[in-house]
Short mmCIF file of C-alpha atoms and ligand atoms in Angstrom, two decimals:
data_model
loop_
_atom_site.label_atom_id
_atom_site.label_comp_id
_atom_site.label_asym_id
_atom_site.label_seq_id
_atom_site.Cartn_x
_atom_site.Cartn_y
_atom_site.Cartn_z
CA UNK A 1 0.00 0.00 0.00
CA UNK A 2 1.17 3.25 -0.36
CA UNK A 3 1.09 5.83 2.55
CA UNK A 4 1.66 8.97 3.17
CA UNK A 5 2.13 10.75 7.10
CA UNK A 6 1.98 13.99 7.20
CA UNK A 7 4.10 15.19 10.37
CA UNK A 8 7.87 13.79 11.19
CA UNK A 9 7.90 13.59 14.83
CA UNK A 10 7.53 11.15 17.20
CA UNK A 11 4.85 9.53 16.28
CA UNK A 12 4.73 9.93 12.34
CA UNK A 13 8.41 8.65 12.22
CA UNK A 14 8.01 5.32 14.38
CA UNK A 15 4.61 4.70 12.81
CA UNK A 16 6.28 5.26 9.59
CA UNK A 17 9.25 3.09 10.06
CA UNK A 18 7.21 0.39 11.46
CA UNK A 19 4.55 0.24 8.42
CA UNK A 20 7.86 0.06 5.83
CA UNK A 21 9.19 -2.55 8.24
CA UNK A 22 5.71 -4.48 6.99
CA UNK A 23 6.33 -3.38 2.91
CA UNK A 24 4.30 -0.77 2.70
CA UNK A 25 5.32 2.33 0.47
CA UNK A 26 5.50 5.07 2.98
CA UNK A 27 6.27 9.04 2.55
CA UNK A 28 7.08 11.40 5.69
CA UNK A 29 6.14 14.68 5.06
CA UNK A 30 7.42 17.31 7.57
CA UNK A 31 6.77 21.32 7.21
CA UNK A 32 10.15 21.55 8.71
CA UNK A 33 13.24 21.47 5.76
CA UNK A 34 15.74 21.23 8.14
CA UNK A 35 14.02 17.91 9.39
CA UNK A 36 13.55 16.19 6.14
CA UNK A 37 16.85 17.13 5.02
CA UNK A 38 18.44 15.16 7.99
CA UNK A 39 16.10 12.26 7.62
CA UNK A 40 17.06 12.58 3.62
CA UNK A 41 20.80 12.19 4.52
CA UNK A 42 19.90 9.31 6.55
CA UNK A 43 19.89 10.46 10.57
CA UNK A 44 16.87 9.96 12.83
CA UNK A 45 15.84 13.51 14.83
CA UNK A 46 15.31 12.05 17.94
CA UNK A 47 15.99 8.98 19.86
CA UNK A 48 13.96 6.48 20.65
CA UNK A 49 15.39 2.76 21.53
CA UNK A 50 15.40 0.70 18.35
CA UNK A 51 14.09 3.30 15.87
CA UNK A 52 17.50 4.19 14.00
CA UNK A 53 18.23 0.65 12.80
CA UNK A 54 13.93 0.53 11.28
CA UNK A 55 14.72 3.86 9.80
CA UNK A 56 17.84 3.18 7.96
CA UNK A 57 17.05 -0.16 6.90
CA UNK A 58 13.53 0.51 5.44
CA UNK A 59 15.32 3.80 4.16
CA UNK A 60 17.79 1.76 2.26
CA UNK A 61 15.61 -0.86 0.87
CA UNK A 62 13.41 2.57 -0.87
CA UNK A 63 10.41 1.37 1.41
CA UNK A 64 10.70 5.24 3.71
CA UNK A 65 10.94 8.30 2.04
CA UNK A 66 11.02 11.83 3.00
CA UNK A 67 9.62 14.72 1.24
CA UNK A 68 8.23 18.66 2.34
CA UNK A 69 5.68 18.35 -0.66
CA UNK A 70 2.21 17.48 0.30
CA UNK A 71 1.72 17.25 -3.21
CA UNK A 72 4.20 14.70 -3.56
CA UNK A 73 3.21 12.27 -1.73
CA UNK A 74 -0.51 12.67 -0.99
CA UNK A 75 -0.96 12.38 -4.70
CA UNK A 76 0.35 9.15 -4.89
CA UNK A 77 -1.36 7.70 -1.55
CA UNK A 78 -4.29 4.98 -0.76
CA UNK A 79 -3.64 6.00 2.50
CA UNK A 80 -2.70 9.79 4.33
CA UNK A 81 -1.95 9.58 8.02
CA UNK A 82 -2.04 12.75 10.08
CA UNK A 83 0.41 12.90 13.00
CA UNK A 84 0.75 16.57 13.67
CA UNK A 85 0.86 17.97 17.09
CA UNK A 86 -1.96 18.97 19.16
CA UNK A 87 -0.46 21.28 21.40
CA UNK A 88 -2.78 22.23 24.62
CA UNK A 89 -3.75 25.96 23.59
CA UNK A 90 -2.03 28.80 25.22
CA UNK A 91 -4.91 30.05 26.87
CA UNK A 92 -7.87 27.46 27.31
CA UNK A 93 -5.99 24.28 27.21
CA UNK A 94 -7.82 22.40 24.79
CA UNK A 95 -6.12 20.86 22.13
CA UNK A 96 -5.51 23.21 19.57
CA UNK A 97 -6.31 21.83 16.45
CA UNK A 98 -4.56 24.74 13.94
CA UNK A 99 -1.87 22.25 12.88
CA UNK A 100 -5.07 19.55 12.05
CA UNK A 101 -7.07 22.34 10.23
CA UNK A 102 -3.80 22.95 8.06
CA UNK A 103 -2.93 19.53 7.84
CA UNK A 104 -6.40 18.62 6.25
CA UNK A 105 -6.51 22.04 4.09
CA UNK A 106 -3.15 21.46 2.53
CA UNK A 107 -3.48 17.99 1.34
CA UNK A 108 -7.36 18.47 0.10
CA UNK A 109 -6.18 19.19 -3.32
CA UNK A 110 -3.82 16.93 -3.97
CA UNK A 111 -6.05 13.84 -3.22
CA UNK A 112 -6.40 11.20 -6.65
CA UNK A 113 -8.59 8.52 -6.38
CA UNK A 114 -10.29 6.78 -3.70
CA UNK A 115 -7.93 7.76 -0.63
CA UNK A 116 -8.63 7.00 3.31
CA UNK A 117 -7.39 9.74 5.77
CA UNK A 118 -6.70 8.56 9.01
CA UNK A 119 -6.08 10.79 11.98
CA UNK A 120 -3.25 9.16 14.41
CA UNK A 121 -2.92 12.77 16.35
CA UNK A 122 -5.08 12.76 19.28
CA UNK A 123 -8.03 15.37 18.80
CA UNK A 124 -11.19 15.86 20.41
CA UNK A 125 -14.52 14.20 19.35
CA UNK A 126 -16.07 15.72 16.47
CA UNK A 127 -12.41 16.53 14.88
CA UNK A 128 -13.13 14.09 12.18
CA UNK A 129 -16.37 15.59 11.14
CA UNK A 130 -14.14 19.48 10.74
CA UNK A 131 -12.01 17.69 9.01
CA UNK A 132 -14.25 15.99 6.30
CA UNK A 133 -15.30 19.61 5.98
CA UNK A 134 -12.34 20.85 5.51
CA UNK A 135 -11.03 18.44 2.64
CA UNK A 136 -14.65 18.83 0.95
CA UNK A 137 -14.62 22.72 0.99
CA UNK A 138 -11.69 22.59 -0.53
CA UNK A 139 -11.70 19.68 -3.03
CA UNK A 140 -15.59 18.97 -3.46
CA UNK A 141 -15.04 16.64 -5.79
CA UNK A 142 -12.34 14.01 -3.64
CA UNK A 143 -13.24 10.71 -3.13
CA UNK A 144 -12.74 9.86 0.35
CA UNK A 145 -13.06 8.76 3.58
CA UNK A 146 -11.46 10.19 6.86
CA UNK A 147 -11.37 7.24 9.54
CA UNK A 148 -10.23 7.94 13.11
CA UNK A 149 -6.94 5.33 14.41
CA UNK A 150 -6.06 6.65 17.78
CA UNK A 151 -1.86 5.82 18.64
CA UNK A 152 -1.14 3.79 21.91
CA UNK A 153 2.67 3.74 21.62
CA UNK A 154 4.64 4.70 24.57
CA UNK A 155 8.04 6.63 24.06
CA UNK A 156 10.74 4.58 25.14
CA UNK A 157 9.14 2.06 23.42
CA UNK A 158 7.61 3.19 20.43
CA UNK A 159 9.20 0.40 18.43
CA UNK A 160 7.94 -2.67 20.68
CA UNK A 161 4.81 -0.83 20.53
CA UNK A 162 3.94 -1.12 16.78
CA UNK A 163 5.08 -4.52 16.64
CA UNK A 164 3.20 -5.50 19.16
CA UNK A 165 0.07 -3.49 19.75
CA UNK A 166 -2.81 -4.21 22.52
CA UNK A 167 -5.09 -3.35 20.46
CA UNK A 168 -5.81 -1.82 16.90
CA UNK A 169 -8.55 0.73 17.60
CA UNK A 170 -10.48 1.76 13.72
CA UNK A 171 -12.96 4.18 13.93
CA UNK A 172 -14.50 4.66 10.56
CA UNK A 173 -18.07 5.36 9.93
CA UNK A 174 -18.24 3.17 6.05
CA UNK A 175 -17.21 -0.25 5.71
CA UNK A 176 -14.71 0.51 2.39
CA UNK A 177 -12.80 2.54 4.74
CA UNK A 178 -11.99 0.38 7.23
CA UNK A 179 -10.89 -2.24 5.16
CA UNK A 180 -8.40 -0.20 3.88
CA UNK A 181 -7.31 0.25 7.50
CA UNK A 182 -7.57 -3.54 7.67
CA UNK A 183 -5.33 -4.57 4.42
CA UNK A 184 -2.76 -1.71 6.73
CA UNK A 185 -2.38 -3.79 8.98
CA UNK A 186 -2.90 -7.24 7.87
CA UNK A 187 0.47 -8.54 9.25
CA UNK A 188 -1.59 -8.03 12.66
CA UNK A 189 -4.70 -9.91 11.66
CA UNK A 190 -4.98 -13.12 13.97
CA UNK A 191 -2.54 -11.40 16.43
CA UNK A 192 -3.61 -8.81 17.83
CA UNK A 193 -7.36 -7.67 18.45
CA UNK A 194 -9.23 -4.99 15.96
CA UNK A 195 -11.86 -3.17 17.59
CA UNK A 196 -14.21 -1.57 15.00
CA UNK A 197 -16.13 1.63 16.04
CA UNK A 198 -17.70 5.31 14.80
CA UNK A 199 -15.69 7.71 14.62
CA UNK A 200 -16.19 9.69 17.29
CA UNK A 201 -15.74 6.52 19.77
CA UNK A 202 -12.18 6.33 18.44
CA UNK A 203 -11.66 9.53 19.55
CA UNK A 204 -12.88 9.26 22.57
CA UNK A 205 -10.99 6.27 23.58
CA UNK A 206 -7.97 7.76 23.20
CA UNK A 207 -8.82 10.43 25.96
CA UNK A 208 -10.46 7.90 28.11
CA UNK A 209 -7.33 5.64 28.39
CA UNK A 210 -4.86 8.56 28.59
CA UNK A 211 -7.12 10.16 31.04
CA UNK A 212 -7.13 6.82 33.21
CA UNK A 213 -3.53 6.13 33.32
CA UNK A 214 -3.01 9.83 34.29
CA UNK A 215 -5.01 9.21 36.88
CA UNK A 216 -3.87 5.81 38.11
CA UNK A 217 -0.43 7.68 38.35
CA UNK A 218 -1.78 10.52 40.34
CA UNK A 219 -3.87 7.52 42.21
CA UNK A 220 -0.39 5.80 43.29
CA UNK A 221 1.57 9.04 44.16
CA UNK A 222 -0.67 9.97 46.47
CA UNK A 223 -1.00 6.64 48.65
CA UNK A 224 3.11 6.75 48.26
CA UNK A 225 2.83 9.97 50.54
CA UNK A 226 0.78 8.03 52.69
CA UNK A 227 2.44 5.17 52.92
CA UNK A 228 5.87 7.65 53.85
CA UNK A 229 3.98 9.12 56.53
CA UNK A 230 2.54 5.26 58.06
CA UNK A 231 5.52 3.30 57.75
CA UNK A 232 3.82 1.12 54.71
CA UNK A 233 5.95 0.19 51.64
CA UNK A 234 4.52 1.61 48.77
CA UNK A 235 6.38 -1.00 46.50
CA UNK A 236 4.65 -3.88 48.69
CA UNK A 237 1.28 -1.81 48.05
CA UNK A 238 1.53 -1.65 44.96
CA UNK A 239 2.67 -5.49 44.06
CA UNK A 240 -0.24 -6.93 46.33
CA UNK A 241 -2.51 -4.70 44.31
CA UNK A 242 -1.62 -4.49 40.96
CA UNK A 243 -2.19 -8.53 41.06
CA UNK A 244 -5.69 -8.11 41.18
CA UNK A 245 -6.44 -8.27 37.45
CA UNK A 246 -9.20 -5.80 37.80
CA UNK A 247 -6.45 -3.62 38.36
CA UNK A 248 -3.08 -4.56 36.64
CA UNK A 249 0.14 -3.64 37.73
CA UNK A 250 1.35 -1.20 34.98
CA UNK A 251 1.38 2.32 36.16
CA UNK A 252 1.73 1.89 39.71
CA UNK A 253 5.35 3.14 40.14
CA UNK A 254 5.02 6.52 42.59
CA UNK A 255 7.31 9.01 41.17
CA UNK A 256 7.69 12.76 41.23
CA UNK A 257 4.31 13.19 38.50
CA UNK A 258 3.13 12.51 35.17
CA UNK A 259 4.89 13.95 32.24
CA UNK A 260 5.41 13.47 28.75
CA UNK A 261 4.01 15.47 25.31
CA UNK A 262 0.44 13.51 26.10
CA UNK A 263 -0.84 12.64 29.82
CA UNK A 264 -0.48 16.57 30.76
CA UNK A 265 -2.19 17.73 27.47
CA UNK A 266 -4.69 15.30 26.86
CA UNK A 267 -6.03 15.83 30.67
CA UNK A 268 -6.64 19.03 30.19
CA UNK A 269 -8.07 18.63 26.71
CA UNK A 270 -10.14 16.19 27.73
CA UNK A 271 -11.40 18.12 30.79
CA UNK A 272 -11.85 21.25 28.36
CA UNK A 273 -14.25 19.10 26.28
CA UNK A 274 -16.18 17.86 28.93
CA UNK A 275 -16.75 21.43 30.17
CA UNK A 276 -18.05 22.54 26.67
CA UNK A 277 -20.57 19.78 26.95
CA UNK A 278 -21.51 21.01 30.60
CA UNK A 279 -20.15 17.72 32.14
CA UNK A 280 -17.50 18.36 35.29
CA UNK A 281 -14.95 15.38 35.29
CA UNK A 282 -14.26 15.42 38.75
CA UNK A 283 -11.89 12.87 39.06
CA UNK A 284 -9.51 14.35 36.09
CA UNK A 285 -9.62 17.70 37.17
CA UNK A 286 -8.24 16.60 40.80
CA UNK A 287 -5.44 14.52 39.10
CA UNK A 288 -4.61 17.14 36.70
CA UNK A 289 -4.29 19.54 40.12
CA UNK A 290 -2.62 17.14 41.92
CA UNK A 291 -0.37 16.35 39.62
CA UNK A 292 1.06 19.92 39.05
CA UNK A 293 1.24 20.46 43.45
CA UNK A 294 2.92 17.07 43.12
CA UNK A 295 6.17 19.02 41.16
CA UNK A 296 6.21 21.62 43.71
CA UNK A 297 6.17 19.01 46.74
CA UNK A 298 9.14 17.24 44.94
CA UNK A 299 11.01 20.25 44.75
CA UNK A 300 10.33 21.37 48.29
CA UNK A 301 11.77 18.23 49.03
CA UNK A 302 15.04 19.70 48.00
CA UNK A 303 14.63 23.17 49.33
CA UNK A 304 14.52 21.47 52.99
CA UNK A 305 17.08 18.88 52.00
CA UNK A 306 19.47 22.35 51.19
CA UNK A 307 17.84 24.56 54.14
CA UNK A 308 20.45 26.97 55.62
CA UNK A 309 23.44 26.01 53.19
CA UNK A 310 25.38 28.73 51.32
CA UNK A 311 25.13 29.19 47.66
CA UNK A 312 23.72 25.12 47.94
CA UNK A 313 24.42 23.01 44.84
CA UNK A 314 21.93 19.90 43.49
CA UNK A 315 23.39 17.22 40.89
CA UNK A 316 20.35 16.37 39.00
CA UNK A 317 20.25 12.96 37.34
CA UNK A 318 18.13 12.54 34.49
CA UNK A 319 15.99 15.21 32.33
CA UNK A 320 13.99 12.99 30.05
CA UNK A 321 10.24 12.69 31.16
CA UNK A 322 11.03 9.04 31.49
CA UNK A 323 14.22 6.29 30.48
CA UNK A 324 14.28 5.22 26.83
CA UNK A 325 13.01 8.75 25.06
CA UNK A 326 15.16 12.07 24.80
CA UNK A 327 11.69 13.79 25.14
CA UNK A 328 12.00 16.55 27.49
CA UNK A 329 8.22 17.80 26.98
CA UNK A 330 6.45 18.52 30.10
CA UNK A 331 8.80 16.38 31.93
CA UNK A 332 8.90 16.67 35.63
CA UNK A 333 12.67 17.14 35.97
CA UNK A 334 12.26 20.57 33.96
CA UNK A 335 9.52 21.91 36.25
CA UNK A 336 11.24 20.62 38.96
CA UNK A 337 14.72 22.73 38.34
CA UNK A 338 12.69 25.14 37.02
CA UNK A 339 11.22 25.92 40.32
CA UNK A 340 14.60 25.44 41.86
CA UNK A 341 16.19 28.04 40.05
CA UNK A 342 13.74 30.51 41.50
CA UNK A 343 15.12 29.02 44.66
CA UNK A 344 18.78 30.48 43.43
CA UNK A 345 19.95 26.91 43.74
CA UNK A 346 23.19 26.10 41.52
CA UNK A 347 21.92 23.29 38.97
CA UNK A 348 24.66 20.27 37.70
CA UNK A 349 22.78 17.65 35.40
CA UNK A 350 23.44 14.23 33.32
CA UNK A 351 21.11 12.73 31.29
CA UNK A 352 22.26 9.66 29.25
CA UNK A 353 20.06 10.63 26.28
CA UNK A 354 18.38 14.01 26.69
CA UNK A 355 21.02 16.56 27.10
CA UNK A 356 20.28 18.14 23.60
CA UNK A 357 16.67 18.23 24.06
CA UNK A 358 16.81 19.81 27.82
CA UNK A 359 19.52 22.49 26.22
CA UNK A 360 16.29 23.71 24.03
CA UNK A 361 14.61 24.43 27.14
CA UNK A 362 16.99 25.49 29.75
CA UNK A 363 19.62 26.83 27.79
CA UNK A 364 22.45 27.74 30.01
CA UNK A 365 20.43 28.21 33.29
CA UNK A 366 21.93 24.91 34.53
CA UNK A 367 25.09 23.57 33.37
CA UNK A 368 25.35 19.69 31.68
CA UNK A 369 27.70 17.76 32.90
CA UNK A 370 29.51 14.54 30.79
CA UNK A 371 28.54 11.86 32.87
CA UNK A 372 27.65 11.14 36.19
CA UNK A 373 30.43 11.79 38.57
CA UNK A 374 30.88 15.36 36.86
CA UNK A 375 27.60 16.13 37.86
CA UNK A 376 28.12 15.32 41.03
CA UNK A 377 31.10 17.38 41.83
CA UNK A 378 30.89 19.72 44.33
CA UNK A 379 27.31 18.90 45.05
CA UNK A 380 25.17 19.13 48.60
CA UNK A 381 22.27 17.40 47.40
CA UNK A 382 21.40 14.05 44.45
CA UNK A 383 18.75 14.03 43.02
CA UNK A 384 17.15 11.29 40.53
CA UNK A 385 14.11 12.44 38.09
CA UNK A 386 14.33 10.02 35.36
CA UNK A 387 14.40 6.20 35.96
CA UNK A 388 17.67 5.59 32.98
CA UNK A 389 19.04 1.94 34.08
CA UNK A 390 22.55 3.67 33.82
CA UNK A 391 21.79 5.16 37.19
CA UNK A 392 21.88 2.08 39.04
CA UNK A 393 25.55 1.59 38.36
CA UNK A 394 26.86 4.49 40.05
CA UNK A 395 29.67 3.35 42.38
CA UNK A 396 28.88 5.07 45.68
CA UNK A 397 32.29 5.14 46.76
CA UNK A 398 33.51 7.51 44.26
CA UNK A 399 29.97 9.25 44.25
CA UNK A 400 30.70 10.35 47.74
CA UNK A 401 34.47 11.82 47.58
CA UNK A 402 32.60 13.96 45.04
CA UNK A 403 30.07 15.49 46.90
CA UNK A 404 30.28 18.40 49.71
CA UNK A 405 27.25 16.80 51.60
CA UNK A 406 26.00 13.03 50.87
CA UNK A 407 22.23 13.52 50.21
CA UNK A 408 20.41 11.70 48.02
CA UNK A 409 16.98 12.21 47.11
CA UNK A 410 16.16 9.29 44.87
CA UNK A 411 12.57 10.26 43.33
CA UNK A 412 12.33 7.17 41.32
CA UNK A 413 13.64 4.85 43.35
CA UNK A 414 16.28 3.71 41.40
CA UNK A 415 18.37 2.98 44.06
CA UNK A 416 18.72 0.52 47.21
CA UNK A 417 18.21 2.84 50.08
CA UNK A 418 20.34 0.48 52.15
CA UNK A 419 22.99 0.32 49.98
CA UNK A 420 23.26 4.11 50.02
CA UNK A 421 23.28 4.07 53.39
CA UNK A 422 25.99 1.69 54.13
CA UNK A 423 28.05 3.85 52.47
CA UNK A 424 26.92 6.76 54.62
CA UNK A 425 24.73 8.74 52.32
CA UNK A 426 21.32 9.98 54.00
CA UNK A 427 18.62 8.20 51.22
CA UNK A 428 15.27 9.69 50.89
CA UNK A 429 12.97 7.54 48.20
CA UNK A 430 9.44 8.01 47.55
CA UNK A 431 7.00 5.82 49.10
CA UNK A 432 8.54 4.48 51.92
CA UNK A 433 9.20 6.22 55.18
P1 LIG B 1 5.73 16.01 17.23
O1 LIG B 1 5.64 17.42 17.65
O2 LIG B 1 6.90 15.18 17.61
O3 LIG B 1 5.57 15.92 15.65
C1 LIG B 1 4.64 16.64 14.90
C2 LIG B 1 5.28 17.00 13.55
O4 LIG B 1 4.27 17.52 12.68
C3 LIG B 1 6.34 18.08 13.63
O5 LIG B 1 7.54 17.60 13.07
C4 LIG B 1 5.77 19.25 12.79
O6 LIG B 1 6.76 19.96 12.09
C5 LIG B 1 4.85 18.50 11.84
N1 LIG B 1 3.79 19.31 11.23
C6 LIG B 1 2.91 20.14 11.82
N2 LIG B 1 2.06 20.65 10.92
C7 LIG B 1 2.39 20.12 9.72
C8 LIG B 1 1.87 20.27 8.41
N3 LIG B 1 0.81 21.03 8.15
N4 LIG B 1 2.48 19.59 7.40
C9 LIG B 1 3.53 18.81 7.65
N5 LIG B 1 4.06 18.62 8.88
C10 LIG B 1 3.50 19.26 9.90
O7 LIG B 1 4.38 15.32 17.78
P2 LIG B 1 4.18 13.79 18.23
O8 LIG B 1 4.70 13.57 19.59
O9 LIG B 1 4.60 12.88 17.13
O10 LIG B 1 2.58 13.76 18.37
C11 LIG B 1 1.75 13.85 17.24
C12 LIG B 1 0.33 13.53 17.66
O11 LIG B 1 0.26 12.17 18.12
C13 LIG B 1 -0.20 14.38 18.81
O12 LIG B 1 -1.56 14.62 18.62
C14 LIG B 1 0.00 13.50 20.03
O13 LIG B 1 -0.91 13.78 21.06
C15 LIG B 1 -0.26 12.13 19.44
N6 LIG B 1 0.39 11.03 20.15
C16 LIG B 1 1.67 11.18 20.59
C17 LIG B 1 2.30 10.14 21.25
C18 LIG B 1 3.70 10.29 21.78
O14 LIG B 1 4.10 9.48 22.61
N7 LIG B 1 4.47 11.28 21.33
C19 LIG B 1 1.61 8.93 21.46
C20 LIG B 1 0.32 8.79 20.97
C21 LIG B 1 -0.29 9.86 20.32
#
């Protein structure tokens, strides 16, 4: 089949690589030159575990190509897959659908034959409907169908992810259109489950599971500060619970919030929309407020781990919203220093992956250091905010002739509080007293 994605990022590129991987034909398109020109000369724009060697083999076998003409490649296509951001709106905080609008404007005319369009960005319910409008305003004469096929993948995983999906949500509302979505992914056919809905339930399942996990998160965070304050082990919680199949034990790891380019954004969308339709989701609205306090408690943490120390110094370890993605969107560790610096607290950080990414947002406020001992020099306080395996092989020996105080406030629990203790550290992890 051939395809054509319209937005390069995170999700167009893995999705991308992943349907070559199967033989499709597929085109990236990207608004951004500087992007396609990269991905031209055969280097991935972000990391993401596994992704490079997809890309550059599909690349070289002429299955992935890259192109900044809509024209291009939506001309050739069975198939046109938007994966454009859908940024929370400056003001209101729904998702702001401009990139959508333009997405769906721009290819309207270049649609030839019987072509699917499938929206893979997460939008509210009803954005399928503006955007049918769209193409036919446009091109009144196109013969097409736009079908709704929410993403799942997680960062750090995005590869795993299309290869082996839950489930493969369709939401189309005719019968030839989800076929083609079908013959897309016949590979999965007999492995993995198809669910077959309207439209707008497609795009409302999206929200729902983002909105749950959010919340599960938020759920877990909160009974970790209990369970600090009552003696209880949070990690013993949280085992004896998530066994109970009703519940599962994904997402209940306590940590310093929710981050990432969709839990924060698609809360608030999805609390937005509910508003419009004069519904109050209780439940997200307190996670979504709990979850920003729950940055500010974390960094308190440190203020009272520094208290009374001149010109105090924190070695930060890990930017990344979580391990396996150089992401830095809405990750915790930037809010986190963030509200340090207002705090006039000298900032030293390592990330294995992320450095780049956290440069675009920090700039020189803090400075980067090589690797992990280098952040540490000098330092009064540790402190972990991204759960990178690397972490855990940090000889404590060495880590403490480089501080000036040894404090380490492990908010991912990444390491044995024992073992940091032995070697005379003071060890404060989340979720345990
Ligand atoms: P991203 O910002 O990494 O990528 C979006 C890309 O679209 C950018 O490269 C941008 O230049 C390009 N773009 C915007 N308008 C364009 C246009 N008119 N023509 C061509 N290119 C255009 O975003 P992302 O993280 O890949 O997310 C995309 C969508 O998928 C969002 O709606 C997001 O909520 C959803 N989603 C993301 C994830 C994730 O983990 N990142 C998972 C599931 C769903």
């Amino acid at each position: 089949m051939n395809v054509a994605i319209i937005g390069t990022g995170y999700v167009g590129l893995s999705t991308g690589a992943g349907l070559a991987e199967l033989g499709h034909i597929v085109t990236c398109i990207d608004r951004e030159f500087d992007k396609i020109q990269k991905l031209k000369a055969g280097h991935t724009t972000f990391y993401e575990r596994g992704l490079e060697e997809l890309f550059y083999k599909n690349k070289q076998a002429g299955r992935l190509l890259f192109t900044t003409s809509m024209k291009e490649a939506v001309s050739q296509a069975d198939l046109v897959i938007i994966a454009v951001g859908t940024p929370p709106h400056p003001v209101t905080k729904e998702a702001d659908l401009k990139y959508i609008h333009a997405a769906a404007t721009e290819l309207a005319e270049f649609l030839r034959g019987y072509t699917v369009v499938a929206t893979k960005s997460t939008v509210p319910v009803g954005t399928g409907d503006d955007i049918e409008i769209l193409i036919r305003k446009k091109n009144p004469q196109a013969d097409f169908d736009v079908v709704s096929l929410p993403e799942f993948l997680r960062e750090g995983f995005a590869v795993y992810d299309f290869f082996h999906p839950d489930r493969i949500i369709v939401g189309s509302n005719t019968q030839r259109a989800a076929d083609v979505i079908t013959q897309l992914y016949g590979y999965f056919s007999g492995k993995t489950k198809f669910f077959y809905v309207k439209r707008r339930s497609a795009e409302m399942i999206k929200y729902a599971a983002n909105s749950f996990l959010a919340m599960k998160i938020h759920y877990i965070n909160e009974l970790a500060n209990f369970c600090e304050k009552a003696d209880v082990d949070i990690f013993e919680v949280a085992e004896g619970m998530g066994a109970d199949s009703r519940i599962g034990d994904k997402f209940l790891q306590p940590g310093p919030g929710y981050g990432g380019s969709c839990f924060p954004k698609d809360t608030l969308a999805m609390a937005y929309m509910a508003r419009q339709n004069g519904v109050e989701l209780s439940l997200i609205n307190a996670a979504i407020k709990g979850n920003a306090a729950r940055k500010k408690e974390m960094a308190e943490r440190v203020l009272a781990a520094v208290k009374g120390i001149d010109s105090p110094k924190a070695a930060v370890f890990g930017l990344a919203f979580k391990a396996g993605t150089d992401d830095c969107r809405e990750s915790p560790a930037i809010d986190i220093i963030f509200e340090l610096l207002e705090h006039k607290i000298d900032i030293c950080a390592y990330d294995p992956k992320a450095m780049n990414t956290a440069f675009g947002l920090l700039g020189n406020k803090i400075s980067l250091a090589d690797d992990m001992y280098a952040a540490l020099d000098g330092a009064d306080v540790l402190l972990v905010l991204t759960e990178w395996q690397e972490f855990k092989t940090l000889d404590f020996t060495e880590a403490a002739g480089k501080m000036r105080r040894k404090v380490i406030l492990d908010f991912r629990n990444v390491f044995s509080g024992e073992k940091a203790r032995q070697h005379g550290f003071s060890y404060q992890g989340i979720g345990r007293k």
